[in-house]
C-alpha cells in the first residue's frame, strides 16, 4: 500500500498521519514502523518523523499472532447476514482485547460464536467502531475486509447516523443545544479526555426528551466521534451523564454511565439497502426512569 502525502496544512508526525489516513490503528502503525514495514521515500523513519509534502509512504501488511480465544459471553444480536452484524452491547462489556483484558470482550464473545470476522486489525477483528465499556447499545461489526473498508469510509465521511440516549444530572435549562468544543487528552491524566484549545474538533447536538426535578433525559447526535465525546461535553456544560464514574463528581455504582446507543442508520455496504435499527434502554436504565416517574 502506498500513501502520497498531499495538501498538508500543518506539520504532523508520521504515526499520527498514517493513523488518520489509513484503517490501521496507531498502535499497529507503531509496531509496523519498528518492524520495518513502513518506509518513507524508501527509508526507515521514526514515528516522530515530520512528514513533508509529496513524501511517498510505503506500507507492507503486518501480521502478529493474536492468540485470541473465544469466551462464552451472552450477546444480543439484533441483525446478522453474511457481511455484518449489528449487536446491542451490554453495559460493562469491553469491545476488544487490550492491556489487562484479553479474553472477556465483545470480540472474544463473537469468536466463541464461531463468527468469521474482518482482519483489518489482528487484535480488533471485525471492529469498525467502538463504544465505551460502560456505554450500552448498538454497534456494527464487519465479517469481511471489503465490508470493513466500506463501513470505515462511511464512518469517516459521516454517512452513518447514530443516536444516543442519556440521562443527565441536573435540570438542563434549554430544549436543545449544540456543543462545539475541541476534545483532547488531559495533560495530567492520560486516560481522561477534556475540552482543550489544542484538542480535536468535536460537535455534539442535544435535544431534551424529558425533564425531571433533578435529571434530564436527552437524545444526542454527533458530528464527530472523539473518545468519550458525549461524556466530556456533558461535563463541560455542567450536566454530566448520570452515574459516570470518570466525568461526574457524584458517587456512582458498578453499572456505569447512563448512556445508550439507541439508533443506527446506514446503507448496507454490499446490497446498498437502507438499514435502520433501534435498541431499547437497558433494564437498569429503564428501571431508574420508571422510579423517577413514580416519585
PDB file of C-alpha atoms in Angstrom:
ATOM      1  CA  UNK A   1       0.000   0.000   0.000  1.00  0.00           C
ATOM      2  CA  UNK A   2       1.307   3.463  -0.882  1.00  0.00           C
ATOM      3  CA  UNK A   3       0.284   6.821   0.572  1.00  0.00           C
ATOM      4  CA  UNK A   4       1.324  10.014  -1.216  1.00  0.00           C
ATOM      5  CA  UNK A   5       1.375  12.981   1.135  1.00  0.00           C
ATOM      6  CA  UNK A   6      -0.700  15.800  -0.311  1.00  0.00           C
ATOM      7  CA  UNK A   7      -2.339  19.045   0.834  1.00  0.00           C
ATOM      8  CA  UNK A   8      -0.588  19.320   4.197  1.00  0.00           C
ATOM      9  CA  UNK A   9      -1.957  22.126   6.344  1.00  0.00           C
ATOM     10  CA  UNK A  10       0.383  21.687   9.320  1.00  0.00           C
ATOM     11  CA  UNK A  11       3.392  19.717  10.489  1.00  0.00           C
ATOM     12  CA  UNK A  12       2.385  16.227  11.539  1.00  0.00           C
ATOM     13  CA  UNK A  13       4.101  13.111  12.861  1.00  0.00           C
ATOM     14  CA  UNK A  14       4.312  10.087  10.609  1.00  0.00           C
ATOM     15  CA  UNK A  15       2.451   7.780  13.030  1.00  0.00           C
ATOM     16  CA  UNK A  16      -0.390  10.244  13.634  1.00  0.00           C
ATOM     17  CA  UNK A  17      -0.758  10.995   9.936  1.00  0.00           C
ATOM     18  CA  UNK A  18      -0.989   7.322   8.976  1.00  0.00           C
ATOM     19  CA  UNK A  19      -3.495   6.587  11.772  1.00  0.00           C
ATOM     20  CA  UNK A  20      -5.699   9.291  10.247  1.00  0.00           C
ATOM     21  CA  UNK A  21      -5.200   8.382   6.588  1.00  0.00           C
ATOM     22  CA  UNK A  22      -5.390   4.565   6.827  1.00  0.00           C
ATOM     23  CA  UNK A  23      -7.523   1.955   8.586  1.00  0.00           C
ATOM     24  CA  UNK A  24      -4.595   0.904  10.790  1.00  0.00           C
ATOM     25  CA  UNK A  25      -4.635   1.783  14.491  1.00  0.00           C
ATOM     26  CA  UNK A  26      -1.823   3.980  15.785  1.00  0.00           C
ATOM     27  CA  UNK A  27      -0.605   1.127  17.989  1.00  0.00           C
ATOM     28  CA  UNK A  28      -0.315  -1.187  14.985  1.00  0.00           C
ATOM     29  CA  UNK A  29       1.385   1.543  12.938  1.00  0.00           C
ATOM     30  CA  UNK A  30       3.986   1.928  15.698  1.00  0.00           C
ATOM     31  CA  UNK A  31       4.695  -1.810  15.554  1.00  0.00           C
ATOM     32  CA  UNK A  32       4.914  -1.688  11.762  1.00  0.00           C
ATOM     33  CA  UNK A  33       7.435   1.160  11.936  1.00  0.00           C
ATOM     34  CA  UNK A  34       9.570  -0.734  14.450  1.00  0.00           C
ATOM     35  CA  UNK A  35       9.328  -3.869  12.316  1.00  0.00           C
ATOM     36  CA  UNK A  36      10.477  -2.074   9.155  1.00  0.00           C
ATOM     37  CA  UNK A  37       7.099  -2.422   7.438  1.00  0.00           C
ATOM     38  CA  UNK A  38       6.759   1.321   6.814  1.00  0.00           C
ATOM     39  CA  UNK A  39       9.197   3.216   4.610  1.00  0.00           C
ATOM     40  CA  UNK A  40       9.246   6.916   3.771  1.00  0.00           C
ATOM     41  CA  UNK A  41      10.830   7.602   0.403  1.00  0.00           C
ATOM     42  CA  UNK A  42      12.441   4.176   0.680  1.00  0.00           C
ATOM     43  CA  UNK A  43      13.934   4.798   4.137  1.00  0.00           C
ATOM     44  CA  UNK A  44      13.086   3.699   7.677  1.00  0.00           C
ATOM     45  CA  UNK A  45      11.892   6.668   9.716  1.00  0.00           C
ATOM     46  CA  UNK A  46      10.768   7.033  13.320  1.00  0.00           C
ATOM     47  CA  UNK A  47       7.136   7.562  14.238  1.00  0.00           C
ATOM     48  CA  UNK A  48       8.076  11.135  15.202  1.00  0.00           C
ATOM     49  CA  UNK A  49       9.309  11.907  11.688  1.00  0.00           C
ATOM     50  CA  UNK A  50       7.583  15.064  10.416  1.00  0.00           C
ATOM     51  CA  UNK A  51       6.032  14.275   7.056  1.00  0.00           C
ATOM     52  CA  UNK A  52       6.553  16.577   4.082  1.00  0.00           C
ATOM     53  CA  UNK A  53       4.529  17.376   1.003  1.00  0.00           C
ATOM     54  CA  UNK A  54       4.997  14.699  -1.701  1.00  0.00           C
ATOM     55  CA  UNK A  55       6.561  12.154   0.688  1.00  0.00           C
ATOM     56  CA  UNK A  56       5.844   8.633  -0.517  1.00  0.00           C
ATOM     57  CA  UNK A  57       4.954   6.272   2.321  1.00  0.00           C
ATOM     58  CA  UNK A  58       5.010   2.521   1.636  1.00  0.00           C
ATOM     59  CA  UNK A  59       3.199   0.158   3.992  1.00  0.00           C
ATOM     60  CA  UNK A  60       3.716  -3.596   3.904  1.00  0.00           C
ATOM     61  CA  UNK A  61       0.966  -5.681   5.572  1.00  0.00           C
ATOM     62  CA  UNK A  62       1.992  -6.693   9.062  1.00  0.00           C
ATOM     63  CA  UNK A  63       0.596  -9.656  10.887  1.00  0.00           C
ATOM     64  CA  UNK A  64       1.140 -10.579  14.522  1.00  0.00           C
ATOM     65  CA  UNK A  65      -0.103 -13.590  16.372  1.00  0.00           C
ATOM     66  CA  UNK A  66      -3.057 -12.585  18.484  1.00  0.00           C
ATOM     67  CA  UNK A  67      -3.933 -15.955  20.012  1.00  0.00           C
ATOM     68  CA  UNK A  68      -7.402 -14.636  20.713  1.00  0.00           C
ATOM     69  CA  UNK A  69      -9.729 -17.169  22.248  1.00  0.00           C
ATOM     70  CA  UNK A  70     -13.492 -17.403  22.337  1.00  0.00           C
ATOM     71  CA  UNK A  71     -15.309 -16.694  25.588  1.00  0.00           C
ATOM     72  CA  UNK A  72     -18.860 -17.735  26.371  1.00  0.00           C
ATOM     73  CA  UNK A  73     -20.458 -14.325  26.926  1.00  0.00           C
ATOM     74  CA  UNK A  74     -24.153 -13.880  26.009  1.00  0.00           C
ATOM     75  CA  UNK A  75     -24.773 -11.357  23.234  1.00  0.00           C
ATOM     76  CA  UNK A  76     -27.886  -9.597  21.972  1.00  0.00           C
ATOM     77  CA  UNK A  77     -27.549  -9.916  18.183  1.00  0.00           C
ATOM     78  CA  UNK A  78     -30.060  -7.536  16.587  1.00  0.00           C
ATOM     79  CA  UNK A  79     -29.217  -8.417  12.965  1.00  0.00           C
ATOM     80  CA  UNK A  80     -26.762 -10.617  11.075  1.00  0.00           C
ATOM     81  CA  UNK A  81     -26.046 -11.575   7.472  1.00  0.00           C
ATOM     82  CA  UNK A  82     -23.016 -12.823   5.525  1.00  0.00           C
ATOM     83  CA  UNK A  83     -21.289  -9.438   5.726  1.00  0.00           C
ATOM     84  CA  UNK A  84     -22.044  -7.718   9.013  1.00  0.00           C
ATOM     85  CA  UNK A  85     -23.510  -7.978  12.482  1.00  0.00           C
ATOM     86  CA  UNK A  86     -25.497  -5.423  14.478  1.00  0.00           C
ATOM     87  CA  UNK A  87     -25.080  -6.109  18.186  1.00  0.00           C
ATOM     88  CA  UNK A  88     -26.756  -4.456  21.160  1.00  0.00           C
ATOM     89  CA  UNK A  89     -23.762  -4.358  23.524  1.00  0.00           C
ATOM     90  CA  UNK A  90     -24.468  -4.613  27.217  1.00  0.00           C
ATOM     91  CA  UNK A  91     -23.034  -2.125  29.687  1.00  0.00           C
ATOM     92  CA  UNK A  92     -19.847  -3.431  31.304  1.00  0.00           C
ATOM     93  CA  UNK A  93     -18.552  -5.282  28.235  1.00  0.00           C
ATOM     94  CA  UNK A  94     -15.260  -4.096  26.720  1.00  0.00           C
ATOM     95  CA  UNK A  95     -15.331  -4.065  22.916  1.00  0.00           C
ATOM     96  CA  UNK A  96     -11.919  -5.543  22.082  1.00  0.00           C
ATOM     97  CA  UNK A  97      -8.890  -7.074  23.860  1.00  0.00           C
ATOM     98  CA  UNK A  98      -6.324  -4.734  25.362  1.00  0.00           C
ATOM     99  CA  UNK A  99      -3.967  -4.389  28.281  1.00  0.00           C
ATOM    100  CA  UNK A 100      -5.187  -6.498  31.182  1.00  0.00           C
ATOM    101  CA  UNK A 101      -8.200  -7.910  29.342  1.00  0.00           C
ATOM    102  CA  UNK A 102      -7.533 -10.357  26.527  1.00  0.00           C
ATOM    103  CA  UNK A 103     -10.446 -12.756  26.957  1.00  0.00           C
ATOM    104  CA  UNK A 104     -13.576 -11.049  28.291  1.00  0.00           C
ATOM    105  CA  UNK A 105     -14.574  -8.763  25.441  1.00  0.00           C
ATOM    106  CA  UNK A 106     -17.151  -8.471  22.677  1.00  0.00           C
ATOM    107  CA  UNK A 107     -14.566  -9.794  20.206  1.00  0.00           C
ATOM    108  CA  UNK A 108     -13.997 -12.912  22.331  1.00  0.00           C
ATOM    109  CA  UNK A 109     -17.747 -13.463  22.533  1.00  0.00           C
ATOM    110  CA  UNK A 110     -18.054 -13.241  18.739  1.00  0.00           C
ATOM    111  CA  UNK A 111     -15.161 -15.674  18.268  1.00  0.00           C
ATOM    112  CA  UNK A 112     -16.863 -18.117  20.649  1.00  0.00           C
ATOM    113  CA  UNK A 113     -19.975 -17.980  18.449  1.00  0.00           C
ATOM    114  CA  UNK A 114     -17.805 -19.116  15.541  1.00  0.00           C
ATOM    115  CA  UNK A 115     -18.058 -15.830  13.667  1.00  0.00           C
ATOM    116  CA  UNK A 116     -15.729 -15.086  10.760  1.00  0.00           C
ATOM    117  CA  UNK A 117     -14.575 -11.510  11.340  1.00  0.00           C
ATOM    118  CA  UNK A 118     -12.671  -8.988   9.213  1.00  0.00           C
ATOM    119  CA  UNK A 119      -8.907  -8.955   9.716  1.00  0.00           C
ATOM    120  CA  UNK A 120      -8.006  -5.300   9.202  1.00  0.00           C
ATOM    121  CA  UNK A 121      -6.540  -5.255  12.726  1.00  0.00           C
ATOM    122  CA  UNK A 122      -5.358  -8.513  14.303  1.00  0.00           C
ATOM    123  CA  UNK A 123      -6.247  -7.507  17.859  1.00  0.00           C
ATOM    124  CA  UNK A 124      -9.599  -5.981  16.885  1.00  0.00           C
ATOM    125  CA  UNK A 125     -11.078  -8.346  14.296  1.00  0.00           C
ATOM    126  CA  UNK A 126     -14.419  -7.119  12.983  1.00  0.00           C
ATOM    127  CA  UNK A 127     -14.325  -3.846  14.921  1.00  0.00           C
ATOM    128  CA  UNK A 128     -15.072  -0.859  12.691  1.00  0.00           C
ATOM    129  CA  UNK A 129     -16.002   1.485  15.551  1.00  0.00           C
ATOM    130  CA  UNK A 130     -16.487   1.110  19.269  1.00  0.00           C
ATOM    131  CA  UNK A 131     -18.348   2.432  22.274  1.00  0.00           C
ATOM    132  CA  UNK A 132     -17.071   2.687  25.839  1.00  0.00           C
ATOM    133  CA  UNK A 133     -17.120  -0.290  28.193  1.00  0.00           C
ATOM    134  CA  UNK A 134     -19.989   1.079  30.300  1.00  0.00           C
ATOM    135  CA  UNK A 135     -21.911   2.573  27.388  1.00  0.00           C
ATOM    136  CA  UNK A 136     -24.588   0.219  26.110  1.00  0.00           C
ATOM    137  CA  UNK A 137     -26.242  -0.096  22.739  1.00  0.00           C
ATOM    138  CA  UNK A 138     -25.893  -0.652  19.017  1.00  0.00           C
ATOM    139  CA  UNK A 139     -22.621  -1.402  17.272  1.00  0.00           C
ATOM    140  CA  UNK A 140     -21.667  -2.536  13.769  1.00  0.00           C
ATOM    141  CA  UNK A 141     -19.254  -5.450  13.289  1.00  0.00           C
ATOM    142  CA  UNK A 142     -17.735  -6.402   9.907  1.00  0.00           C
ATOM    143  CA  UNK A 143     -17.405 -10.036   8.876  1.00  0.00           C
ATOM    144  CA  UNK A 144     -15.089  -9.467   5.883  1.00  0.00           C
ATOM    145  CA  UNK A 145     -12.457  -6.929   4.867  1.00  0.00           C
ATOM    146  CA  UNK A 146     -14.421  -5.405   1.986  1.00  0.00           C
ATOM    147  CA  UNK A 147     -17.354  -4.683   4.302  1.00  0.00           C
ATOM    148  CA  UNK A 148     -14.940  -3.324   6.911  1.00  0.00           C
ATOM    149  CA  UNK A 149     -13.306  -0.926   4.445  1.00  0.00           C
ATOM    150  CA  UNK A 150     -16.637   0.420   3.159  1.00  0.00           C
ATOM    151  CA  UNK A 151     -18.074   0.883   6.661  1.00  0.00           C
ATOM    152  CA  UNK A 152     -14.881   2.582   7.844  1.00  0.00           C
ATOM    153  CA  UNK A 153     -15.139   5.007   4.919  1.00  0.00           C
ATOM    154  CA  UNK A 154     -18.821   5.582   5.689  1.00  0.00           C
ATOM    155  CA  UNK A 155     -17.964   6.450   9.294  1.00  0.00           C
ATOM    156  CA  UNK A 156     -15.131   8.718   8.158  1.00  0.00           C
ATOM    157  CA  UNK A 157     -17.417  10.644   5.818  1.00  0.00           C
ATOM    158  CA  UNK A 158     -20.350  10.754   8.265  1.00  0.00           C
ATOM    159  CA  UNK A 159     -22.695   8.622   6.172  1.00  0.00           C
ATOM    160  CA  UNK A 160     -23.671   6.505   9.182  1.00  0.00           C
ATOM    161  CA  UNK A 161     -26.171   8.135  11.543  1.00  0.00           C
ATOM    162  CA  UNK A 162     -26.198   7.252  15.241  1.00  0.00           C
ATOM    163  CA  UNK A 163     -28.380   8.478  18.071  1.00  0.00           C
ATOM    164  CA  UNK A 164     -27.708   8.160  21.793  1.00  0.00           C
ATOM    165  CA  UNK A 165     -29.988   8.459  24.809  1.00  0.00           C
ATOM    166  CA  UNK A 166     -28.525   9.759  28.064  1.00  0.00           C
ATOM    167  CA  UNK A 167     -29.741  10.778  31.498  1.00  0.00           C
ATOM    168  CA  UNK A 168     -28.005  13.913  32.736  1.00  0.00           C
ATOM    169  CA  UNK A 169     -27.576  15.072  36.308  1.00  0.00           C
ATOM    170  CA  UNK A 170     -29.441  18.348  36.805  1.00  0.00           C
ATOM    171  CA  UNK A 171     -32.279  20.127  35.032  1.00  0.00           C
ATOM    172  CA  UNK A 172     -30.933  21.247  31.646  1.00  0.00           C
ATOM    173  CA  UNK A 173     -32.252  24.805  31.068  1.00  0.00           C
ATOM    174  CA  UNK A 174     -32.906  24.656  27.299  1.00  0.00           C
ATOM    175  CA  UNK A 175     -34.856  22.357  24.980  1.00  0.00           C
ATOM    176  CA  UNK A 176     -31.865  21.853  22.677  1.00  0.00           C
ATOM    177  CA  UNK A 177     -28.207  22.780  22.348  1.00  0.00           C
ATOM    178  CA  UNK A 178     -25.119  22.299  20.202  1.00  0.00           C
ATOM    179  CA  UNK A 179     -21.802  21.898  21.979  1.00  0.00           C
ATOM    180  CA  UNK A 180     -18.846  22.804  19.770  1.00  0.00           C
ATOM    181  CA  UNK A 181     -15.732  22.347  21.884  1.00  0.00           C
ATOM    182  CA  UNK A 182     -12.431  20.601  20.967  1.00  0.00           C
ATOM    183  CA  UNK A 183     -11.593  17.430  22.869  1.00  0.00           C
ATOM    184  CA  UNK A 184      -8.139  16.044  23.707  1.00  0.00           C
ATOM    185  CA  UNK A 185      -6.284  14.043  26.338  1.00  0.00           C
ATOM    186  CA  UNK A 186      -5.865  15.567  29.775  1.00  0.00           C
ATOM    187  CA  UNK A 187      -2.274  16.703  30.295  1.00  0.00           C
ATOM    188  CA  UNK A 188      -2.024  15.023  33.721  1.00  0.00           C
ATOM    189  CA  UNK A 189      -4.359  12.020  33.427  1.00  0.00           C
ATOM    190  CA  UNK A 190      -3.742  10.443  30.019  1.00  0.00           C
ATOM    191  CA  UNK A 191      -6.729   8.090  30.234  1.00  0.00           C
ATOM    192  CA  UNK A 192      -9.085  11.027  30.725  1.00  0.00           C
ATOM    193  CA  UNK A 193     -10.289  13.336  27.954  1.00  0.00           C
ATOM    194  CA  UNK A 194     -11.089  17.009  28.384  1.00  0.00           C
ATOM    195  CA  UNK A 195     -12.097  20.124  26.465  1.00  0.00           C
ATOM    196  CA  UNK A 196      -8.887  21.909  25.465  1.00  0.00           C
ATOM    197  CA  UNK A 197      -7.885  24.514  22.911  1.00  0.00           C
ATOM    198  CA  UNK A 198      -5.471  22.253  21.040  1.00  0.00           C
ATOM    199  CA  UNK A 199      -7.841  19.268  21.027  1.00  0.00           C
ATOM    200  CA  UNK A 200      -9.626  17.808  18.008  1.00  0.00           C
ATOM    201  CA  UNK A 201     -12.811  19.426  16.752  1.00  0.00           C
ATOM    202  CA  UNK A 202     -15.859  17.899  18.445  1.00  0.00           C
ATOM    203  CA  UNK A 203     -19.532  18.769  17.925  1.00  0.00           C
ATOM    204  CA  UNK A 204     -22.463  17.279  19.850  1.00  0.00           C
ATOM    205  CA  UNK A 205     -26.143  18.047  19.247  1.00  0.00           C
ATOM    206  CA  UNK A 206     -28.514  17.681  22.221  1.00  0.00           C
ATOM    207  CA  UNK A 207     -32.298  17.520  22.337  1.00  0.00           C
ATOM    208  CA  UNK A 208     -34.252  17.328  25.588  1.00  0.00           C
ATOM    209  CA  UNK A 209     -36.726  14.425  25.731  1.00  0.00           C
ATOM    210  CA  UNK A 210     -37.990  14.874  29.286  1.00  0.00           C
ATOM    211  CA  UNK A 211     -37.159  16.949  32.340  1.00  0.00           C
ATOM    212  CA  UNK A 212     -37.325  15.665  35.895  1.00  0.00           C
ATOM    213  CA  UNK A 213     -36.711  17.616  39.079  1.00  0.00           C
ATOM    214  CA  UNK A 214     -33.015  16.720  39.295  1.00  0.00           C
ATOM    215  CA  UNK A 215     -32.364  14.987  35.975  1.00  0.00           C
ATOM    216  CA  UNK A 216     -32.832  15.478  32.225  1.00  0.00           C
ATOM    217  CA  UNK A 217     -33.373  12.754  29.625  1.00  0.00           C
ATOM    218  CA  UNK A 218     -31.809  13.731  26.290  1.00  0.00           C
ATOM    219  CA  UNK A 219     -31.085  12.403  22.830  1.00  0.00           C
ATOM    220  CA  UNK A 220     -27.686  13.132  21.316  1.00  0.00           C
ATOM    221  CA  UNK A 221     -26.205  13.017  17.837  1.00  0.00           C
ATOM    222  CA  UNK A 222     -22.581  13.590  16.887  1.00  0.00           C
ATOM    223  CA  UNK A 223     -20.896  15.361  14.001  1.00  0.00           C
ATOM    224  CA  UNK A 224     -17.576  13.899  15.178  1.00  0.00           C
ATOM    225  CA  UNK A 225     -16.561  10.749  17.008  1.00  0.00           C
ATOM    226  CA  UNK A 226     -13.955  11.676  19.594  1.00  0.00           C
ATOM    227  CA  UNK A 227     -13.079   9.424  22.515  1.00  0.00           C
ATOM    228  CA  UNK A 228     -15.582   9.965  25.388  1.00  0.00           C
ATOM    229  CA  UNK A 229     -17.033  12.904  23.412  1.00  0.00           C
ATOM    230  CA  UNK A 230     -20.547  12.906  24.865  1.00  0.00           C
ATOM    231  CA  UNK A 231     -19.337  12.342  28.412  1.00  0.00           C
ATOM    232  CA  UNK A 232     -16.725  15.107  28.143  1.00  0.00           C
ATOM    233  CA  UNK A 233     -19.124  17.597  26.560  1.00  0.00           C
ATOM    234  CA  UNK A 234     -21.836  16.954  29.121  1.00  0.00           C
ATOM    235  CA  UNK A 235     -19.373  17.532  31.947  1.00  0.00           C
ATOM    236  CA  UNK A 236     -18.127  20.658  30.168  1.00  0.00           C
ATOM    237  CA  UNK A 237     -21.610  22.251  30.078  1.00  0.00           C
ATOM    238  CA  UNK A 238     -22.216  21.325  33.713  1.00  0.00           C
ATOM    239  CA  UNK A 239     -24.691  18.451  33.278  1.00  0.00           C
ATOM    240  CA  UNK A 240     -22.645  15.219  33.391  1.00  0.00           C
ATOM    241  CA  UNK A 241     -24.079  11.881  32.345  1.00  0.00           C
ATOM    242  CA  UNK A 242     -25.663  10.257  35.396  1.00  0.00           C
ATOM    243  CA  UNK A 243     -23.570   7.610  37.161  1.00  0.00           C
ATOM    244  CA  UNK A 244     -20.464   8.383  35.089  1.00  0.00           C
ATOM    245  CA  UNK A 245     -17.527   7.039  37.140  1.00  0.00           C
ATOM    246  CA  UNK A 246     -14.984   9.325  35.422  1.00  0.00           C
ATOM    247  CA  UNK A 247     -16.701  12.571  34.474  1.00  0.00           C
ATOM    248  CA  UNK A 248     -19.211  13.002  37.307  1.00  0.00           C
ATOM    249  CA  UNK A 249     -18.316  14.209  40.789  1.00  0.00           C
ATOM    250  CA  UNK A 250     -21.148  12.209  42.329  1.00  0.00           C
ATOM    251  CA  UNK A 251     -20.959   8.734  43.841  1.00  0.00           C
ATOM    252  CA  UNK A 252     -21.522   6.015  41.217  1.00  0.00           C
ATOM    253  CA  UNK A 253     -22.289   2.295  41.175  1.00  0.00           C
ATOM    254  CA  UNK A 254     -20.957  -0.539  39.028  1.00  0.00           C
ATOM    255  CA  UNK A 255     -23.462  -0.074  36.193  1.00  0.00           C
ATOM    256  CA  UNK A 256     -21.588   2.909  34.811  1.00  0.00           C
ATOM    257  CA  UNK A 257     -22.843   5.910  32.877  1.00  0.00           C
ATOM    258  CA  UNK A 258     -26.469   6.117  31.764  1.00  0.00           C
ATOM    259  CA  UNK A 259     -25.577   6.425  28.090  1.00  0.00           C
ATOM    260  CA  UNK A 260     -27.094   4.194  25.412  1.00  0.00           C
ATOM    261  CA  UNK A 261     -26.516   3.931  21.657  1.00  0.00           C
ATOM    262  CA  UNK A 262     -30.193   3.691  20.791  1.00  0.00           C
ATOM    263  CA  UNK A 263     -30.387   4.003  16.996  1.00  0.00           C
ATOM    264  CA  UNK A 264     -28.181   3.415  13.960  1.00  0.00           C
ATOM    265  CA  UNK A 265     -28.980   4.116  10.320  1.00  0.00           C
ATOM    266  CA  UNK A 266     -26.786   3.251   7.313  1.00  0.00           C
ATOM    267  CA  UNK A 267     -26.721   1.868   3.784  1.00  0.00           C
ATOM    268  CA  UNK A 268     -25.696  -1.791   3.651  1.00  0.00           C
ATOM    269  CA  UNK A 269     -22.129  -1.776   2.249  1.00  0.00           C
ATOM    270  CA  UNK A 270     -22.818  -4.649  -0.157  1.00  0.00           C
ATOM    271  CA  UNK A 271     -26.533  -4.555  -1.018  1.00  0.00           C
ATOM    272  CA  UNK A 272     -26.928  -0.759  -0.664  1.00  0.00           C
ATOM    273  CA  UNK A 273     -30.177  -1.405   1.221  1.00  0.00           C
ATOM    274  CA  UNK A 274     -31.185   1.219   3.793  1.00  0.00           C
ATOM    275  CA  UNK A 275     -30.833  -0.282   7.274  1.00  0.00           C
ATOM    276  CA  UNK A 276     -32.324   1.204  10.464  1.00  0.00           C
ATOM    277  CA  UNK A 277     -32.076  -0.444  13.881  1.00  0.00           C
ATOM    278  CA  UNK A 278     -33.201   0.659  17.338  1.00  0.00           C
ATOM    279  CA  UNK A 279     -32.495  -0.824  20.767  1.00  0.00           C
ATOM    280  CA  UNK A 280     -34.469  -0.297  23.965  1.00  0.00           C
ATOM    281  CA  UNK A 281     -32.786   1.055  27.077  1.00  0.00           C
ATOM    282  CA  UNK A 282     -31.071  -1.472  29.395  1.00  0.00           C
ATOM    283  CA  UNK A 283     -33.207  -2.667  32.297  1.00  0.00           C
ATOM    284  CA  UNK A 284     -31.163  -0.750  34.887  1.00  0.00           C
ATOM    285  CA  UNK A 285     -31.567   2.474  32.907  1.00  0.00           C
ATOM    286  CA  UNK A 286     -35.306   1.970  32.313  1.00  0.00           C
ATOM    287  CA  UNK A 287     -35.948   0.961  35.938  1.00  0.00           C
ATOM    288  CA  UNK A 288     -34.278   4.171  37.114  1.00  0.00           C
ATOM    289  CA  UNK A 289     -36.520   6.224  34.817  1.00  0.00           C
ATOM    290  CA  UNK A 290     -39.613   4.335  35.976  1.00  0.00           C
ATOM    291  CA  UNK A 291     -38.684   5.123  39.557  1.00  0.00           C
ATOM    292  CA  UNK A 292     -38.342   8.829  38.697  1.00  0.00           C
ATOM    293  CA  UNK A 293     -41.814   8.704  37.149  1.00  0.00           C
ATOM    294  CA  UNK A 294     -43.269   7.056  40.239  1.00  0.00           C
ATOM    295  CA  UNK A 295     -41.702   9.545  42.614  1.00  0.00           C
TER     296      UNK A 295
END
